[in-house]
Amino acid sequence: MTDTSFQDMTDFEDADRGFVTALKPGVVKDASGRVVWDSDAFAHLMSDPAPATVNPSLWRQGALCARQGLYEVTDGVYQIRGLDLSNMTLVEGERGVVVVDPLVSAETAAAGLGLYRRHRGERPVTAVIYTHPHIDHFGGVMGVIGEGDEVPIVAPEHFMRHAVSENVYAGTAMIRRGMYFSAFGTPVGPEGQIGMGLGMATSSGSVGLIPPTLEITRTGQEEVLDGVRFVFQMTPGTEAPAEMNFFLPERRALCMAENACHTLHNLLTLRGAQVRDARVWSRYINEAIELFGDSADVVYASHHWPVWGRERILTFLSEQRDLYAYLHDQALRMMNTGYTGIEIAEAIELPPALAQAWHARGYYGSVSHDVKAVYQRYMGWFDGNPAHLWQHPPQAQGERYVRALGGAEKALEAAREFAADGDLRFAAELASHIVFAAPEHRGARDLLADVLTRLGHGAECSTWRNFFLQGAHELRNPITHTAIALASSMTSALSVTQAFDSLAIRVNGPRAWAERLSILWRITDLAETYRMELSNGALIHHPDPKDTRADLTLTLTKPQLLGLLGGRGLDGIEHEGDVGVLTRLLGLLDEPDPDFAIVTP
């Protein structure tokens, strides 16, 4: 891309179009006064030139994402942008407003809704839509409605299954990796955080979930919410396992959820998730063109800024479509000629038209890790080389590399030479081996931190930059405490099976090998019965058991069940049998560690 192309102002004009007002100051606090969001910290991106410590293309993206406030998309459709990682869309109806994707935290969602109401009136929230089950699209729901509010909550089929899978089952690991994904512990500024490519950062307020009351199950399904007609398109397996776009025919406005944004997205996010399907992603974008392309005057998404005008919309969507199809098909072509995922990532090039399209650049995803994800989806973790079938884990590898190189000092000298020669990638790999072999070696930690910093400052992909810089930060400082925790309202949204699953994944298998116990759970408010059995270290449960014999029978409501699993005890719960069984079971559970080490052993 030529230097002059950085002067293209079209995106900046689109990002500013429809601006109504900003939140001033751009700071959101929780009830205790703790700052959970600070958009003002990123305001310098919009006025300062790109420094040497930031890739100029990524700085440009940051300047676009740093804009915050209330924006009019089209008549009766508004967005809150720049007050969290995602956008919150507000569709005006006959009696009030339909809220789409209420941000990460209740505090930022409430602040955004308040900003809207100050300029559009005290309209009640008449419906909520979750486009998909990522936390930045539902976590702030308690900031726009309460649990007892009788409004429809609309989501794609299987929303709850995947919301729980990502945010509860693997939630601790994903949120910890998410600290690197967002560089949460590094200071905001040219040396550190300058955004996430998809938005600036994630808020750190109260996260909740109110389960959907209306499922969208098929493309073409129409629902009238507060007098507004919504036409839905199901897009499972794209940016999320359960996702949907929707079209507003009377507003001629197409919402692409997170399926077409101003960046190459992730096929496998670095924070961890299920691998996404680039093939169907491309096909669903093409289906959106077929279904709505001739009728839409504006296309907008749950991140970034809209695109207006028929010709520009079709160009934008078709290039996004081609981007995912190309990565998928070329990765398969090269895979079938013997290339591994790492080799494909080094060799693949985008067509010039896509490489030069700003919205196709890798600010959030990257060509490199996306084609590795395609390889993983089809071939798994193993590249077929038997030498890679049974490798040592990182600490054992590090010890052997250091020994083979003649000790930590000689290995460190070699790593410094690679760094001095500009081979930062191998310098980082070698220095990491030393750190894992000798975690307290200050010279190795300092060199690795320096190399990771240099890699971060050169990265166009924001999430790569953030991983590099957060790793450097944690080599020099204590591990950053994970600030985001799932609120009790997230737990209350779980089904009984999901609550029991959450218990089962905490059982310490080796300590439970010799234990055998059984519990019968009678959930009175749901009229459900479950039998739970622990054997061979596995905690199994199933509904409507034929055999109702058990060491302990508990009769209780679902709220009492959740309270019991949360440590509140048996007060008020009817029980029969050996209550010691419950103590034995709870004694076998491990507590998740939200602050586990990543860049060190």
CSV table of N, CA, C and O in Angstrom, one decimal, residues 354-407:
chain,number,residue,atom,x,y,z
A,354,LEU,N,-7.6,-7.0,-2.6
A,354,LEU,CA,-8.0,-7.2,-1.2
A,354,LEU,C,-6.9,-6.6,-0.3
A,354,LEU,O,-7.2,-6.1,0.8
A,355,ALA,N,-5.6,-6.8,-0.7
A,355,ALA,CA,-4.5,-6.3,0.2
A,355,ALA,C,-4.6,-4.8,0.3
A,355,ALA,O,-4.1,-4.2,1.3
A,356,GLN,N,-5.2,-4.1,-0.7
A,356,GLN,CA,-5.2,-2.7,-0.6
A,356,GLN,C,-6.6,-2.1,-0.1
A,356,GLN,O,-6.7,-0.9,0.1
A,357,ALA,N,-7.5,-3.0,0.3
A,357,ALA,CA,-8.7,-2.6,0.9
A,357,ALA,C,-8.6,-2.4,2.4
A,357,ALA,O,-8.2,-3.3,3.1
A,358,TRP,N,-8.8,-1.2,2.9
A,358,TRP,CA,-8.6,-0.9,4.3
A,358,TRP,C,-9.4,-1.9,5.2
A,358,TRP,O,-8.9,-2.4,6.2
A,359,HIS,N,-10.6,-2.2,4.8
A,359,HIS,CA,-11.5,-3.1,5.7
A,359,HIS,C,-11.0,-4.5,5.6
A,359,HIS,O,-11.5,-5.3,6.4
A,360,ALA,N,-10.1,-4.9,4.7
A,360,ALA,CA,-9.7,-6.3,4.6
A,360,ALA,C,-8.3,-6.5,5.3
A,360,ALA,O,-7.8,-7.6,5.3
A,361,ARG,N,-7.8,-5.4,5.9
A,361,ARG,CA,-6.5,-5.5,6.6
A,361,ARG,C,-6.6,-6.2,7.9
A,361,ARG,O,-7.7,-6.1,8.6
A,362,GLY,N,-5.5,-6.8,8.4
A,362,GLY,CA,-5.6,-7.6,9.6
A,362,GLY,C,-5.4,-6.8,10.9
A,362,GLY,O,-4.3,-7.0,11.6
A,363,TYR,N,-6.3,-6.0,11.3
A,363,TYR,CA,-6.2,-5.2,12.5
A,363,TYR,C,-6.6,-6.0,13.7
A,363,TYR,O,-6.2,-5.8,14.8
A,364,TYR,N,-7.5,-7.0,13.5
A,364,TYR,CA,-8.1,-7.8,14.6
A,364,TYR,C,-7.7,-9.2,14.4
A,364,TYR,O,-7.2,-9.9,15.3
A,365,GLY,N,-8.0,-9.8,13.3
A,365,GLY,CA,-7.5,-11.1,12.9
A,365,GLY,C,-6.2,-10.8,12.1
A,365,GLY,O,-5.7,-9.7,12.0
A,366,SER,N,-5.6,-11.9,11.5
A,366,SER,CA,-4.5,-11.7,10.6
A,366,SER,C,-4.5,-12.8,9.6
A,366,SER,O,-5.0,-13.9,9.9
A,367,VAL,N,-3.9,-12.6,8.4
A,367,VAL,CA,-3.8,-13.7,7.5
A,367,VAL,C,-3.1,-14.8,8.1
A,367,VAL,O,-3.4,-16.0,7.9
A,368,SER,N,-2.0,-14.5,8.8
A,368,SER,CA,-1.2,-15.6,9.4
A,368,SER,C,-1.9,-16.5,10.3
A,368,SER,O,-2.0,-17.8,10.1
A,369,HIS,N,-2.6,-16.0,11.3
A,369,HIS,CA,-3.2,-16.9,12.2
A,369,HIS,C,-4.6,-17.4,11.7
A,369,HIS,O,-5.1,-18.5,12.1
A,370,ASP,N,-5.2,-16.7,10.7
A,370,ASP,CA,-6.4,-17.2,10.1
A,370,ASP,C,-6.2,-18.4,9.3
A,370,ASP,O,-7.0,-19.4,9.3
A,371,VAL,N,-5.1,-18.5,8.5
A,371,VAL,CA,-4.9,-19.7,7.6
A,371,VAL,C,-4.5,-20.8,8.5
A,371,VAL,O,-4.8,-22.0,8.2
A,372,LYS,N,-3.8,-20.6,9.6
A,372,LYS,CA,-3.4,-21.6,10.5
A,372,LYS,C,-4.7,-22.2,11.1
A,372,LYS,O,-4.8,-23.4,11.4
A,373,ALA,N,-5.7,-21.3,11.3
A,373,ALA,CA,-7.0,-21.8,11.8
A,373,ALA,C,-7.7,-22.7,10.8
A,373,ALA,O,-8.4,-23.7,11.2
A,374,VAL,N,-7.6,-22.3,9.5
A,374,VAL,CA,-8.2,-23.2,8.5
A,374,VAL,C,-7.6,-24.6,8.5
A,374,VAL,O,-8.3,-25.6,8.5
A,375,TYR,N,-6.3,-24.6,8.7
A,375,TYR,CA,-5.5,-25.9,8.7
A,375,TYR,C,-6.0,-26.6,10.0
A,375,TYR,O,-6.3,-27.8,9.9
A,376,GLN,N,-6.1,-26.0,11.1
A,376,GLN,CA,-6.6,-26.6,12.3
A,376,GLN,C,-8.0,-27.2,12.2
A,376,GLN,O,-8.3,-28.3,12.7
A,377,ARG,N,-8.8,-26.4,11.5
A,377,ARG,CA,-10.2,-26.9,11.4
A,377,ARG,C,-10.3,-28.2,10.6
A,377,ARG,O,-11.1,-29.1,11.0
A,378,TYR,N,-9.5,-28.4,9.6
A,378,TYR,CA,-9.5,-29.6,8.8
A,378,TYR,C,-8.6,-30.7,9.3
A,378,TYR,O,-8.9,-31.9,9.2
A,379,MET,N,-7.4,-30.3,9.8
A,379,MET,CA,-6.4,-31.3,10.1
A,379,MET,C,-6.0,-31.4,11.6
A,379,MET,O,-5.3,-32.4,12.0
A,380,GLY,N,-6.5,-30.5,12.4
A,380,GLY,CA,-6.2,-30.6,13.8
A,380,GLY,C,-4.8,-30.1,14.2
A,380,GLY,O,-4.2,-29.4,13.4
A,381,TRP,N,-4.4,-30.3,15.4
A,381,TRP,CA,-3.2,-29.7,15.9
A,381,TRP,C,-1.9,-30.3,15.3
A,381,TRP,O,-0.8,-29.7,15.3
A,382,PHE,N,-2.0,-31.6,14.9
A,382,PHE,CA,-0.8,-32.3,14.4
A,382,PHE,C,-0.5,-32.0,13.0
A,382,PHE,O,-1.4,-32.1,12.1
A,383,ASP,N,0.8,-31.7,12.6
A,383,ASP,CA,1.1,-31.4,11.3
A,383,ASP,C,1.6,-32.6,10.4
A,383,ASP,O,2.0,-32.4,9.3
A,384,GLY,N,1.5,-33.8,11.0
A,384,GLY,CA,1.9,-35.0,10.3
A,384,GLY,C,3.3,-35.4,10.5
A,384,GLY,O,3.7,-36.5,10.1
A,385,ASN,N,4.2,-34.5,10.9
A,385,ASN,CA,5.6,-34.8,11.1
A,385,ASN,C,5.8,-35.6,12.4
A,385,ASN,O,5.5,-35.1,13.5
A,386,PRO,N,6.2,-36.9,12.4
A,386,PRO,CA,6.3,-37.7,13.6
A,386,PRO,C,7.2,-37.1,14.7
A,386,PRO,O,7.0,-37.4,15.8
A,387,ALA,N,8.2,-36.2,14.3
A,387,ALA,CA,9.0,-35.6,15.3
A,387,ALA,C,8.2,-34.6,16.1
A,387,ALA,O,8.7,-34.2,17.2
A,388,HIS,N,7.0,-34.2,15.6
A,388,HIS,CA,6.2,-33.3,16.4
A,388,HIS,C,5.1,-34.0,17.1
A,388,HIS,O,4.2,-33.3,17.7
A,389,LEU,N,5.0,-35.3,17.1
A,389,LEU,CA,3.9,-36.0,17.6
A,389,LEU,C,4.0,-36.1,19.2
A,389,LEU,O,2.9,-36.1,19.8
A,390,TRP,N,5.2,-36.1,19.8
A,390,TRP,CA,5.3,-36.3,21.2
A,390,TRP,C,6.4,-35.4,21.7
A,390,TRP,O,7.4,-35.8,22.3
A,391,GLN,N,6.2,-34.1,21.5
A,391,GLN,CA,7.2,-33.2,22.0
A,391,GLN,C,7.1,-32.9,23.5
A,391,GLN,O,6.1,-33.1,24.1
A,392,HIS,N,8.2,-32.4,24.0
A,392,HIS,CA,8.2,-32.1,25.4
A,392,HIS,C,7.4,-30.8,25.7
A,392,HIS,O,7.3,-30.0,24.8
A,393,PRO,N,6.8,-30.7,26.8
A,393,PRO,CA,6.1,-29.4,27.2
A,393,PRO,C,7.1,-28.3,27.3
A,393,PRO,O,8.3,-28.5,27.4
A,394,PRO,N,6.6,-27.0,27.3
A,394,PRO,CA,7.5,-25.9,27.2
A,394,PRO,C,8.7,-25.8,28.2
A,394,PRO,O,9.8,-25.5,27.8
A,395,GLN,N,8.4,-26.1,29.5
A,395,GLN,CA,9.5,-26.0,30.5
A,395,GLN,C,10.6,-27.1,30.2
A,395,GLN,O,11.8,-26.8,30.2
A,396,ALA,N,10.2,-28.3,29.9
A,396,ALA,CA,11.1,-29.4,29.6
A,396,ALA,C,11.9,-29.1,28.3
A,396,ALA,O,13.1,-29.3,28.2
A,397,GLN,N,11.2,-28.5,27.3
A,397,GLN,CA,11.9,-28.1,26.1
A,397,GLN,C,12.9,-27.0,26.4
A,397,GLN,O,14.1,-27.1,25.9
A,398,GLY,N,12.6,-26.0,27.2
A,398,GLY,CA,13.5,-25.0,27.5
A,398,GLY,C,14.7,-25.5,28.1
A,398,GLY,O,15.9,-25.1,27.8
A,399,GLU,N,14.6,-26.4,29.1
A,399,GLU,CA,15.8,-27.0,29.8
A,399,GLU,C,16.7,-27.7,28.8
A,399,GLU,O,17.9,-27.5,28.9
A,400,ARG,N,16.1,-28.4,27.9
A,400,ARG,CA,16.9,-29.1,26.9
A,400,ARG,C,17.6,-28.2,25.9
A,400,ARG,O,18.8,-28.4,25.5
A,401,TYR,N,16.9,-27.2,25.4
A,401,TYR,CA,17.5,-26.2,24.5
A,401,TYR,C,18.7,-25.5,25.2
A,401,TYR,O,19.8,-25.4,24.6
A,402,VAL,N,18.5,-25.1,26.4
A,402,VAL,CA,19.6,-24.4,27.1
A,402,VAL,C,20.8,-25.4,27.4
A,402,VAL,O,21.9,-24.9,27.2
A,403,ARG,N,20.5,-26.6,27.7
A,403,ARG,CA,21.6,-27.5,27.9
A,403,ARG,C,22.3,-27.8,26.6
A,403,ARG,O,23.6,-27.8,26.5
A,404,ALA,N,21.6,-27.9,25.5
A,404,ALA,CA,22.2,-28.2,24.2
A,404,ALA,C,23.1,-27.0,23.7
A,404,ALA,O,24.1,-27.2,23.0
A,405,LEU,N,22.7,-25.8,24.1
A,405,LEU,CA,23.4,-24.6,23.7
A,405,LEU,C,24.6,-24.3,24.7
A,405,LEU,O,25.3,-23.2,24.5
A,406,GLY,N,24.8,-25.1,25.7
A,406,GLY,CA,25.9,-24.9,26.6
A,406,GLY,C,25.6,-24.0,27.8
A,406,GLY,O,26.5,-23.5,28.4
A,407,GLY,N,24.3,-24.0,28.2
A,407,GLY,CA,24.0,-23.2,29.4
A,407,GLY,C,23.2,-21.9,29.1
A,407,GLY,O,23.2,-21.5,28.0
